[in-house]
Amino acid sequence: MNALIANSHSSATARTAEKVLPGSRAFKVMHVVNQLAVGGTEKNVLKVATKLTEGLEHCVYCIRGFDASLVADELRPEQVIALNLPKAPFSFFVPKLVRAIRECKPDIVHSRNWGAIESVLAARIAGVPVAIHSEHGYEVDSVTRTPLRQRWMRKLVVATADAVFAVSRELRDFHARQAGVPEERVRVLYNGVDTERFSPNPIVREQTRAALGLSHRDFVIGAVGRMVPIKDYDTLIKAASALHRKDRTFKLLLLGDGPELPRLVDLAQNLIGTGGFISPGRCQNVPEMLTAMDVFVQTSLNEGMSNTILEAMATGLPVVATRVGGNTEIVEEGKTGWMFRPGDAEHLREIIFDIATDAEAREMTGHAARQRVHDQFSDELMLENYRDLYVELLRKRNLNVGWLPGRADVHCSGSVRP
């Protein structure tokens, strides 16, 4: 496996200027995404743009706009640009992207997911030294059937980009198949999580549970994510309702927003009732909410690399997740959590019941989960790997990167354009 490895605006700028040697300059990274809203890919972009600042400058171009409230405290206004391109079948935005790239004048263009994939071709036309594309999940409509146009485009991008990577081995294998290329042409860079922001805190746990009206006796089944069909929260609600009927101390805490939320709230209220179901919707205090849970459950039908699982594990929670996608690369079954077949509400119910009745196993599993994230999936490791990738590819273009921080002996194998 090729596993490569919120600051204030003023302090980030000061650090960058301080680290640039006389006669050198900061290298500019242009991140291109379909849109910047709440989600795992968006969190990843913001982490890189706000924390990887020594010798690097960042701007984020959004094909179809961004959530202003999400970026207000993270990036300067001039760092986020909305292209507001229309969404239409068979759209071709390369000429417009070329103009945007020439205006930005980056050293690196880094596009993410299908919605921004044309940026690689635009970067090549615009003469940008380094073009990178990464895949962070699945297009819902492409899991079982990928249009031929997408396959052609992915194959062209792998051949054209300096590097292509995915955030899990399973996702790498999937996209290599879609592009019709050997797996080694697509690298793997795992996501990371802030292990200080997401950590166990007994005091915060007690305060948060009290604010939610939970007692010490309540066993809280928790989940965090976008309320969309691929997350399959119906299965979680069915399992939680069976447990709540058997024992009223079982409670379901569901965090997140999305088009499915009204329907899911109705379903939960019908099956569980208001006394056993809590849904605050979209929350800004997810780290605190996680401390209030006793077990974290993820029921996705498919998953690339789940940031919410990493955050829950960092908080010291045992995890129960579907045996799909990148989940099997995060969760060590029987050690840091448990896994089940998608849609199997009965098996999920049995697993949660066993966890609830074994406090010692819960504690051991939660401790092992946090240790695994600390060792394998920390923000520090992820950012180090991103920097190493950027430095390697800039060096291959014979640019003066010797003064940039990073591992001097780094060599990221994979798809690198000669």
Coordinates of C-alpha atoms in Angstrom, one line a residue:
M1 CA 0.0 0.0 0.0
N2 CA 1.2 3.5 -0.9
A3 CA 0.2 5.3 2.3
L4 CA 1.5 8.9 2.0
I5 CA 1.7 10.4 4.4
A6 CA -8.0 27.0 12.8
N7 CA -5.3 29.3 12.6
S8 CA -6.1 33.1 12.6
H9 CA -5.4 34.8 9.3
S10 CA -2.8 37.1 10.8
S11 CA -0.8 34.4 12.6
A12 CA -1.0 32.1 9.5
T13 CA 0.4 34.9 7.3
A14 CA 3.1 35.8 9.8
R15 CA 4.2 32.2 10.1
T16 CA 4.4 31.8 6.3
A17 CA 6.4 35.0 5.9
E18 CA 8.7 34.0 8.8
K19 CA 9.5 30.6 7.2
V20 CA 10.3 31.9 3.7
L21 CA 14.0 32.4 3.3
P22 CA 15.4 35.5 1.6
G23 CA 15.4 35.0 -2.1
S24 CA 12.7 32.3 -1.8
R25 CA 8.9 32.5 -2.1
A26 CA 5.9 30.8 -0.9
F27 CA 4.4 28.2 -3.3
K28 CA 0.7 28.7 -4.1
V29 CA -1.8 25.8 -4.0
M30 CA -5.1 26.2 -5.7
H31 CA -7.7 23.8 -4.3
V32 CA -10.7 23.2 -6.6
V33 CA -13.9 21.6 -5.2
N34 CA -17.4 21.3 -6.5
Q35 CA -18.7 23.3 -3.6
L36 CA -17.6 24.1 0.0
A37 CA -20.3 23.1 2.4
V38 CA -20.5 20.8 5.4
G39 CA -18.8 17.4 4.7
G40 CA -15.7 15.3 5.1
T41 CA -14.0 16.5 1.9
E42 CA -14.7 20.1 2.8
K43 CA -13.2 19.6 6.3
N44 CA -10.1 18.1 4.6
V45 CA -9.7 21.1 2.3
L46 CA -10.0 23.6 5.2
K47 CA -7.5 21.7 7.3
V48 CA -4.9 21.8 4.6
A49 CA -5.5 25.4 3.7
T50 CA -5.4 26.7 7.3
K51 CA -2.8 24.4 8.9
L52 CA -0.3 23.7 6.1
T53 CA 1.0 27.2 5.8
E54 CA 4.8 27.1 6.2
G55 CA 6.1 28.1 2.8
L56 CA 2.7 27.5 1.2
E57 CA -0.2 29.8 0.3
H58 CA -3.7 28.5 -0.4
C59 CA -6.8 29.6 -2.3
V60 CA -10.0 27.6 -2.7
Y61 CA -12.0 27.8 -6.0
C62 CA -15.6 26.4 -5.8
I63 CA -17.2 25.3 -9.0
R64 CA -20.8 25.9 -7.6
G65 CA -20.4 28.2 -4.6
F66 CA -19.7 27.9 -0.9
D67 CA -21.3 28.2 2.5
A68 CA -20.1 31.6 3.7
S69 CA -20.7 30.7 7.4
L70 CA -18.5 27.7 7.1
V71 CA -15.5 29.6 5.8
A72 CA -15.9 32.9 7.6
D73 CA -13.6 32.0 10.5
E74 CA -11.2 29.9 8.5
L75 CA -10.2 31.7 5.3
R76 CA -9.7 35.3 4.2
P77 CA -12.4 36.5 1.7
E78 CA -9.8 36.7 -1.1
Q79 CA -8.9 33.0 -0.5
V80 CA -12.3 31.7 -1.4
I81 CA -13.7 32.2 -4.9
A82 CA -17.1 31.0 -6.2
L83 CA -17.2 30.4 -9.9
N84 CA -21.0 29.7 -9.7
L85 CA -20.9 27.6 -12.9
P86 CA -24.3 26.1 -13.8
K87 CA -25.1 22.4 -13.2
A88 CA -26.2 20.7 -16.4
P89 CA -25.8 17.3 -18.1
F90 CA -22.6 17.0 -20.2
S91 CA -21.2 20.3 -18.9
F92 CA -17.6 21.2 -20.0
F93 CA -16.0 23.9 -17.9
V94 CA -12.3 23.5 -19.0
P95 CA -12.1 26.9 -20.8
K96 CA -13.6 28.8 -17.8
L97 CA -11.3 26.9 -15.4
V98 CA -8.3 27.8 -17.5
R99 CA -9.1 31.4 -17.2
A100 CA -9.6 31.1 -13.4
I101 CA -6.2 29.2 -13.1
R102 CA -4.4 31.8 -15.1
E103 CA -5.8 34.5 -12.9
C104 CA -4.8 32.6 -9.7
K105 CA -1.3 31.8 -11.0
P106 CA -0.8 28.7 -8.8
D107 CA 2.2 26.4 -8.6
I108 CA -0.1 23.4 -7.7
V109 CA -3.7 22.8 -8.7
H110 CA -5.3 20.2 -6.5
S111 CA -8.8 19.1 -7.5
R112 CA -11.1 16.9 -5.5
N113 CA -13.8 14.4 -6.6
W114 CA -15.7 14.2 -9.9
G115 CA -17.3 17.6 -9.7
A116 CA -13.8 19.3 -10.0
I117 CA -12.0 16.7 -12.1
E118 CA -11.8 18.9 -15.3
S119 CA -9.4 21.1 -13.3
V120 CA -6.5 18.7 -14.1
L121 CA -7.0 19.3 -17.9
A122 CA -7.3 23.0 -17.3
A123 CA -4.1 23.1 -15.3
R124 CA -2.2 21.3 -18.0
I125 CA -3.5 23.8 -20.6
A126 CA -2.7 26.7 -18.4
G127 CA 0.9 25.5 -17.9
V128 CA 0.7 24.9 -14.1
P129 CA 3.8 23.0 -12.9
V130 CA 1.9 20.4 -10.7
A131 CA -1.6 19.0 -11.1
I132 CA -3.1 16.6 -8.5
H133 CA -6.5 15.0 -8.3
S134 CA -7.9 13.2 -5.3
E135 CA -11.0 11.1 -4.7
H136 CA -12.6 11.3 -1.2
G137 CA -15.7 9.2 -1.6
Y138 CA -18.3 7.8 -4.0
E139 CA -20.6 9.5 -6.4
V140 CA -23.9 8.0 -5.3
D141 CA -25.0 7.3 -8.9
S142 CA -21.7 5.7 -9.8
V143 CA -21.3 3.0 -7.2
T144 CA -23.1 0.3 -9.2
R145 CA -22.9 1.9 -12.7
T146 CA -20.4 4.5 -14.0
P147 CA -21.2 6.3 -17.3
L148 CA -18.7 5.7 -20.1
R149 CA -17.9 9.4 -20.2
Q150 CA -16.8 9.3 -16.6
R151 CA -14.6 6.3 -17.2
W152 CA -12.9 8.0 -20.1
M153 CA -12.4 11.2 -18.2
R154 CA -10.9 9.3 -15.2
K155 CA -8.5 7.4 -17.4
L156 CA -7.4 10.7 -19.1
V157 CA -6.9 12.3 -15.7
V158 CA -4.7 9.5 -14.4
A159 CA -2.6 9.7 -17.5
T160 CA -2.4 13.5 -17.3
A161 CA -2.0 14.4 -13.6
D162 CA 1.3 14.4 -11.8
A163 CA -0.4 12.4 -9.1
V164 CA -3.9 10.9 -8.3
F165 CA -4.8 9.6 -4.9
A166 CA -7.7 8.3 -2.9
V167 CA -8.3 8.4 0.9
S168 CA -8.6 4.6 1.4
R169 CA -7.3 1.5 -0.2
E170 CA -10.8 0.3 -1.1
L171 CA -11.5 3.7 -2.8
R172 CA -8.2 3.5 -4.6
D173 CA -9.1 0.1 -6.0
F174 CA -12.5 1.3 -7.0
H175 CA -11.3 4.3 -8.9
A176 CA -8.4 2.4 -10.5
R177 CA -11.0 0.0 -11.9
Q178 CA -13.2 2.9 -13.1
A179 CA -10.2 4.4 -14.9
G180 CA -9.0 1.0 -16.2
V181 CA -5.5 1.5 -14.8
P182 CA -3.4 -0.6 -12.4
E183 CA -4.0 0.1 -8.7
E184 CA -0.4 1.3 -8.2
R185 CA -1.2 4.3 -10.5
V186 CA -3.4 5.6 -7.7
R187 CA -1.9 6.5 -4.4
V188 CA -3.4 6.4 -0.9
L189 CA -3.4 9.3 1.6
Y190 CA -5.5 8.7 4.7
N191 CA -7.6 11.4 6.3
G192 CA -6.7 12.8 9.7
V193 CA -8.5 14.0 12.8
D194 CA -7.6 16.6 15.5
T195 CA -6.9 14.3 18.5
E196 CA -6.9 17.3 20.9
R197 CA -10.2 18.7 19.8
F198 CA -11.8 15.3 19.7
S199 CA -10.9 13.6 22.9
P200 CA -12.5 12.1 26.0
N201 CA -13.6 14.6 28.6
P202 CA -15.7 13.4 31.6
I203 CA -16.6 16.9 32.7
V204 CA -17.8 18.0 29.3
R205 CA -19.7 14.6 29.0
E206 CA -21.6 15.3 32.2
Q207 CA -22.4 18.8 31.2
T208 CA -23.6 17.9 27.7
R209 CA -25.7 15.0 28.9
A210 CA -27.4 17.2 31.5
A211 CA -28.1 19.9 28.8
L212 CA -29.7 17.2 26.6
G213 CA -31.8 15.9 29.5
L214 CA -30.0 12.6 29.8
S215 CA -29.5 10.8 33.1
H216 CA -26.5 8.8 34.2
R217 CA -28.4 5.6 33.6
D218 CA -29.2 6.4 29.9
F219 CA -27.2 4.5 27.3
V220 CA -26.8 6.8 24.3
I221 CA -26.5 5.4 20.8
G222 CA -25.0 8.2 18.6
A223 CA -24.5 9.0 15.0
V224 CA -23.2 12.1 13.1
G225 CA -23.5 12.7 9.4
R226 CA -25.4 14.1 6.4
M227 CA -29.0 13.1 6.2
V228 CA -28.9 11.5 2.8
P229 CA -30.1 8.0 1.6
I230 CA -26.6 6.4 1.3
K231 CA -26.2 6.9 5.1
D232 CA -29.2 4.5 5.7
Y233 CA -30.3 6.0 9.0
D234 CA -33.5 3.9 8.7
T235 CA -31.5 0.8 9.8
L236 CA -30.1 2.7 12.9
I237 CA -33.6 4.0 13.9
K238 CA -35.1 0.5 13.6
A239 CA -32.3 -1.0 15.7
A240 CA -32.6 1.8 18.3
S241 CA -36.4 1.5 18.5
A242 CA -36.2 -2.3 19.3
L243 CA -33.7 -1.6 22.1
H244 CA -35.8 1.3 23.5
R245 CA -38.9 -0.8 23.5
K246 CA -37.0 -3.4 25.6
D247 CA -35.3 -0.9 27.9
R248 CA -36.3 2.8 28.1
T249 CA -32.8 3.8 29.1
F250 CA -31.6 3.3 25.5
K251 CA -31.6 6.6 23.7
L252 CA -30.7 7.7 20.1
L253 CA -28.8 10.9 19.5
L254 CA -28.8 11.8 15.8
L255 CA -26.7 14.8 14.7
G256 CA -26.6 16.3 11.2
D257 CA -28.7 18.0 8.6
G258 CA -29.8 17.2 5.0
P259 CA -32.8 16.5 2.8
E260 CA -33.7 13.3 4.6
L261 CA -33.9 14.9 8.1
P262 CA -37.7 15.7 8.2
R263 CA -38.6 12.1 7.1
L264 CA -36.1 10.5 9.5
V265 CA -37.4 12.6 12.4
D266 CA -40.9 11.5 11.7
L267 CA -39.8 7.9 11.5
A268 CA -37.9 8.1 14.8
Q269 CA -40.8 9.7 16.6
N270 CA -43.2 7.1 15.3
L271 CA -40.9 4.1 16.2
I272 CA -39.1 5.4 19.3
G273 CA -41.1 8.4 20.5
T274 CA -39.9 11.8 21.7
G275 CA -38.6 10.3 25.0
G276 CA -36.0 8.1 23.3
F277 CA -34.9 10.2 20.4
I278 CA -32.9 13.4 20.3
S279 CA -32.1 15.2 17.0
P280 CA -30.6 18.7 17.3
G281 CA -29.9 18.9 13.6
R282 CA -26.8 20.5 12.4
C283 CA -24.5 21.2 15.4
Q284 CA -21.4 23.4 15.8
N285 CA -20.4 21.5 18.9
V286 CA -19.9 18.0 17.6
P287 CA -16.8 17.3 19.8
E288 CA -18.9 18.0 22.9
M289 CA -21.9 16.0 21.6
L290 CA -19.6 13.0 20.9
T291 CA -18.6 12.9 24.6
A292 CA -22.2 12.4 25.5
M293 CA -22.5 9.2 23.6
D294 CA -21.8 5.6 24.8
V295 CA -21.4 4.0 21.4
F296 CA -21.0 5.5 17.9
V297 CA -22.9 3.8 15.0
Q298 CA -22.4 4.3 11.3
T299 CA -24.8 2.6 9.0
S300 CA -23.7 3.8 5.5
L301 CA -24.4 1.6 2.5
N302 CA -21.0 2.7 1.2
E303 CA -18.2 4.9 2.5
G304 CA -14.9 6.3 1.3
M305 CA -13.0 7.4 4.4
S306 CA -15.3 8.3 7.2
N307 CA -14.2 11.4 9.1
T308 CA -17.0 10.9 11.6
I309 CA -15.8 7.4 12.6
L310 CA -12.3 8.9 13.1
E311 CA -13.7 11.6 15.3
A312 CA -15.7 9.2 17.3
M313 CA -12.7 6.9 17.8
A314 CA -10.5 9.9 18.8
T315 CA -13.2 10.7 21.5
G316 CA -12.7 7.2 22.9
L317 CA -15.9 5.7 21.7
P318 CA -16.4 2.1 20.6
V319 CA -17.6 2.1 17.0
V320 CA -20.2 -0.1 15.2
A321 CA -20.0 0.3 11.5
T322 CA -21.0 -1.4 8.3
R323 CA -18.5 -3.6 6.6
V324 CA -18.1 -1.4 3.5
G325 CA -15.5 0.8 1.8
G326 CA -12.8 2.4 3.9
N327 CA -14.6 1.4 7.2
T328 CA -12.7 -1.9 7.3
E329 CA -9.4 0.0 7.1
I330 CA -10.2 2.1 10.1
V331 CA -12.1 -0.2 12.5
E332 CA -10.2 -3.3 13.8
E333 CA -13.1 -5.6 14.4
G334 CA -13.2 -6.9 18.0
K335 CA -10.5 -4.5 19.1
T336 CA -11.6 -0.9 18.3
G337 CA -15.1 -1.7 17.3
W338 CA -17.5 -4.1 15.6
M339 CA -18.9 -4.4 12.1
F340 CA -22.1 -5.6 10.5
R341 CA -23.7 -6.1 7.1
P342 CA -25.4 -3.0 5.6
G343 CA -29.1 -3.0 6.3
D344 CA -29.0 -5.7 9.0
A345 CA -30.9 -3.9 11.8
E346 CA -31.3 -7.1 13.9
H347 CA -27.5 -7.8 14.0
L348 CA -26.9 -4.1 14.8
R349 CA -29.4 -4.3 17.7
E350 CA -27.6 -7.4 19.1
I351 CA -24.2 -5.8 18.9
I352 CA -25.3 -2.6 20.7
F353 CA -27.1 -4.6 23.4
D354 CA -23.9 -6.7 24.0
I355 CA -21.9 -3.5 24.2
A356 CA -24.4 -1.9 26.6
T357 CA -24.2 -4.8 29.0
D358 CA -20.3 -5.0 29.1
A359 CA -18.9 -1.8 30.5
E360 CA -15.4 -3.3 30.7
A361 CA -15.3 -4.2 27.0
R362 CA -16.7 -0.8 26.2
E363 CA -13.9 1.0 28.0
M364 CA -11.1 -1.2 26.5
T365 CA -12.5 -0.8 23.0
G366 CA -12.8 2.9 23.3
H367 CA -9.3 3.2 24.6
A368 CA -7.9 1.1 21.8
A369 CA -9.9 3.1 19.3
R370 CA -8.4 6.4 20.4
Q371 CA -4.9 4.9 20.4
R372 CA -5.3 3.7 16.8
V373 CA -6.4 7.2 15.6
H374 CA -3.5 8.8 17.5
D375 CA -1.0 6.3 15.8
Q376 CA -2.4 6.1 12.3
F377 CA -4.9 8.8 11.6
S378 CA -3.9 12.1 13.3
D379 CA -4.0 15.5 11.6
E380 CA -0.3 15.8 12.1
L381 CA 0.4 12.7 10.1
M382 CA -2.1 13.6 7.3
L383 CA -0.6 17.1 6.9
E384 CA 2.9 15.8 6.9
N385 CA 1.9 13.4 4.1
Y386 CA 0.3 16.2 2.1
R387 CA 3.3 18.4 2.4
D388 CA 5.6 15.5 1.4
L389 CA 3.5 15.0 -1.7
Y390 CA 3.5 18.6 -2.7
V391 CA 7.3 18.9 -2.1
E392 CA 8.0 15.7 -4.1
L393 CA 6.1 16.9 -7.1
L394 CA 7.5 20.5 -7.0
R395 CA 11.0 19.0 -6.8
K396 CA 10.3 16.9 -9.9
R397 CA 9.5 20.1 -11.7
N398 CA 13.0 21.3 -10.7
L399 CA 11.6 24.1 -8.5
N400 CA 13.7 25.3 -5.6
V401 CA 11.9 23.6 -2.6
G402 CA 15.0 22.7 -0.6
W403 CA 14.1 25.2 2.1
L404 CA 10.6 23.9 2.5
P405 CA 10.0 21.8 5.7
G406 CA 9.5 18.1 5.1
R407 CA 11.3 14.8 5.0
A408 CA 14.4 15.2 2.9
D409 CA 14.3 11.6 1.7
V410 CA 10.6 11.6 0.8
H411 CA 9.6 9.7 -2.3
C412 CA 6.0 9.2 -3.0
S413 CA 5.6 6.3 -5.5
G414 CA 2.6 6.2 -7.7
S415 CA 1.3 8.0 -10.8
V416 CA 3.8 10.8 -11.5
R417 CA 3.9 12.4 -14.9
P418 CA 7.4 12.2 -16.4

